[in-house]
CSV table of C-alpha atoms and ligand atoms in Angstrom, one decimal:
chain,number,residue,atom,x,y,z
T,1,MET,CA,101.3,101.1,112.6
T,2,SER,CA,101.8,102.8,109.2
T,3,LEU,CA,104.9,102.2,107.2
T,4,ALA,CA,106.1,105.8,107.9
T,5,ASP,CA,105.7,105.1,111.7
T,6,GLU,CA,107.6,101.9,111.4
T,7,ILE,CA,110.4,103.6,109.5
T,8,GLN,CA,110.6,106.4,112.0
T,9,LYS,CA,110.7,103.9,114.9
T,10,VAL,CA,113.6,102.1,113.3
T,11,ALA,CA,115.3,105.5,112.5
T,12,ARG,CA,115.3,106.4,116.2
T,13,ARG,CA,117.9,103.6,116.8
T,14,TYR,CA,120.4,105.5,114.7
T,15,PRO,CA,122.3,108.8,115.3
T,16,GLU,CA,121.0,110.2,112.0
T,17,SER,CA,118.1,109.2,109.8
T,18,LYS,CA,120.3,108.6,106.8
T,19,SER,CA,121.8,105.6,108.6
T,20,ALA,CA,118.4,103.9,108.6
T,21,ILE,CA,118.0,103.8,104.9
T,22,LEU,CA,118.6,100.1,104.4
T,23,PRO,CA,116.2,98.9,107.1
T,24,ALA,CA,113.7,101.5,105.9
T,25,LEU,CA,113.9,100.2,102.3
T,26,ARG,CA,113.6,96.7,103.6
T,27,LEU,CA,110.4,97.6,105.5
T,28,ALA,CA,109.0,99.2,102.4
T,29,GLN,CA,109.7,96.1,100.3
T,30,GLU,CA,108.1,93.9,103.0
T,31,GLU,CA,105.1,96.1,102.9
T,32,TYR,CA,104.6,96.3,99.1
T,33,GLY,CA,106.6,93.3,97.8
T,34,TRP,CA,108.7,95.6,95.6
T,35,LEU,CA,110.0,99.2,95.6
T,36,SER,CA,107.9,101.3,93.3
T,37,ARG,CA,108.6,105.0,92.8
T,38,GLU,CA,105.9,105.8,95.3
T,39,ALA,CA,107.4,103.4,97.9
T,40,ILE,CA,110.8,105.1,97.4
T,41,GLU,CA,109.2,108.5,97.9
T,42,GLU,CA,107.5,107.2,101.0
T,43,VAL,CA,110.8,106.1,102.5
T,44,GLY,CA,112.4,109.4,101.6
T,45,GLU,CA,109.6,111.3,103.2
T,46,ALA,CA,109.8,109.3,106.4
T,47,LEU,CA,113.5,109.8,106.7
T,48,ASP,CA,113.6,113.3,105.3
T,49,LEU,CA,115.8,112.2,102.4
T,50,THR,CA,115.4,112.8,98.7
T,51,PRO,CA,113.9,110.0,96.6
T,52,ALA,CA,117.0,110.2,94.4
T,53,TYR,CA,119.2,109.5,97.4
T,54,CYS,CA,117.0,106.6,98.5
T,55,MET,CA,117.0,105.2,94.9
T,56,SER,CA,120.8,105.5,94.6
T,57,VAL,CA,121.2,103.4,97.7
T,58,ALA,CA,118.5,100.8,96.8
T,59,SER,CA,119.8,100.3,93.3
T,60,PHE,CA,123.2,99.3,94.6
T,61,TYR,CA,121.8,96.2,96.3
T,62,ASP,CA,120.6,93.0,94.7
T,63,LEU,CA,118.0,92.3,97.4
T,64,PHE,CA,115.7,95.1,96.3
T,65,ASN,CA,113.1,94.6,93.6
T,66,PHE,CA,112.1,97.5,91.3
T,67,GLU,CA,109.2,95.7,89.7
T,68,PRO,CA,106.6,93.3,90.9
T,69,ILE,CA,107.9,89.8,91.6
T,70,GLY,CA,106.2,86.4,91.9
T,71,ARG,CA,104.6,85.0,95.1
T,72,HIS,CA,107.7,82.9,95.4
T,73,THR,CA,111.3,83.7,94.6
T,74,ILE,CA,114.1,81.3,93.6
T,75,GLU,CA,117.6,82.6,93.7
T,76,VAL,CA,120.4,80.5,92.4
T,77,CYS,CA,123.9,81.4,93.4
T,78,THR,CA,126.2,81.3,90.4
T,79,ASN,CA,129.3,82.6,92.1
T,80,VAL,CA,132.7,80.8,92.3
T,81,CYS,CA,132.1,78.0,94.8
T,82,CYS,CA,128.7,77.2,93.5
T,83,GLY,CA,130.0,77.6,89.9
T,84,LEU,CA,132.6,75.0,90.6
T,85,VAL,CA,129.9,72.3,91.3
T,86,ASN,CA,127.9,73.3,88.2
T,87,ALA,CA,125.5,75.9,89.6
T,88,GLN,CA,124.9,76.9,85.9
T,89,ALA,CA,123.3,73.5,85.3
T,90,VAL,CA,121.0,74.0,88.4
T,91,LEU,CA,120.0,77.4,87.0
T,92,GLU,CA,119.3,76.0,83.6
T,93,SER,CA,117.2,73.2,85.1
T,94,PHE,CA,115.1,75.9,86.8
T,95,GLU,CA,114.9,77.8,83.5
T,96,ARG,CA,113.8,74.7,81.7
T,97,GLU,CA,111.2,73.6,84.2
T,98,LEU,CA,109.7,77.1,84.6
T,99,ASP,CA,110.1,78.1,81.0
T,100,ILE,CA,111.6,81.5,82.0
T,101,ALA,CA,115.0,83.2,82.0
T,102,PRO,CA,116.7,84.6,85.1
T,103,GLY,CA,115.1,87.9,86.1
T,104,GLU,CA,111.7,86.8,84.8
T,105,THR,CA,108.5,85.7,86.5
T,106,THR,CA,106.2,82.8,85.4
T,107,ALA,CA,103.1,83.9,83.5
T,108,ASP,CA,100.9,82.9,86.4
T,109,GLY,CA,102.8,85.4,88.6
T,110,GLU,CA,103.8,82.6,91.0
T,111,ILE,CA,107.6,82.3,90.7
T,112,THR,CA,110.4,84.7,90.0
T,113,LEU,CA,113.8,83.2,89.1
T,114,ARG,CA,117.1,85.0,89.7
T,115,ALA,CA,120.8,84.3,89.3
T,116,VAL,CA,122.6,85.9,92.2
T,117,GLU,CA,126.0,86.4,93.6
T,118,CYS,CA,127.4,84.6,96.7
T,119,LEU,CA,124.7,83.9,99.3
T,120,GLY,CA,127.3,83.1,101.9
T,121,GLY,CA,126.8,79.4,102.0
T,122,CYS,CA,130.0,78.5,100.0
T,123,SER,CA,130.8,75.4,102.0
T,124,THR,CA,127.7,73.6,100.7
T,125,PRO,CA,127.3,74.6,97.1
T,126,THR,CA,125.1,75.0,95.1
T,127,ILE,CA,123.0,77.3,97.3
T,128,VAL,CA,119.5,78.1,96.2
T,129,ALA,CA,117.4,80.5,98.2
T,130,ILE,CA,113.7,79.7,98.0
T,131,ASP,CA,111.8,82.6,99.5
T,132,GLN,CA,115.0,83.5,101.3
T,133,ARG,CA,115.4,80.1,102.9
T,134,TYR,CA,118.5,78.4,101.8
T,135,ARG,CA,118.8,74.9,100.3
T,136,GLN,CA,122.2,73.5,100.3
T,137,SER,CA,124.0,71.2,97.8
T,138,VAL,CA,121.3,71.5,95.2
T,139,THR,CA,121.8,69.6,92.0
T,140,PRO,CA,119.9,69.8,88.7
T,141,GLU,CA,118.2,66.6,89.6
T,142,ASP,CA,116.7,68.2,92.8
T,143,VAL,CA,114.9,70.9,90.8
T,144,PRO,CA,111.6,69.2,89.9
T,145,ALA,CA,111.0,68.1,93.5
T,146,ILE,CA,111.8,71.6,94.8
T,147,LEU,CA,109.3,73.1,92.4
T,148,GLU,CA,106.7,70.5,93.2
T,149,GLU,CA,107.1,71.3,96.9
T,150,LEU,CA,106.9,75.0,96.2
T,151,ARG,CA,103.7,74.8,94.1
T,152,ASN,CA,102.0,73.0,97.0
T,153,VAL,CA,102.8,75.7,99.5
O,1,FES,S1,129.6,81.0,96.0
O,1,FES,FE1,127.6,80.3,96.2
O,1,FES,S2,127.1,80.6,98.3
O,1,FES,FE2,129.1,81.5,98.1
């Protein structure tokens, strides 16, 4: 099934196609790994919406990527609850180990590191999402083992 077909299938669940914009963008990102201008246009065409509208919605959310990302993503929550147990040190540990800053991808294209807002796991900070699977209570000392594990996937 083509991406356009998948988007239109999802859109049929909603009273109007505009309401399917988020699942449609998500489908496009799953298909291509990130939302290029062409992908945004494809979403717009499938939903009969302008690319500008699609982009305005997509750019509001943190979960969409507008440039290619690594094979793996590491997202460190730096919001209040995680910040209180030193999420910044966890983030800095990833930065040191990977030799990149948040928002960057390693030179080999393997890992993208991001600092993000609350991931909804505030009761067990620091939360780190590895390829969208949450790790709880992560400390700076856990970082080398997490990366070792990830590199062997
Ligand atoms: S503040 Fe980090 S998960 Fe909510």
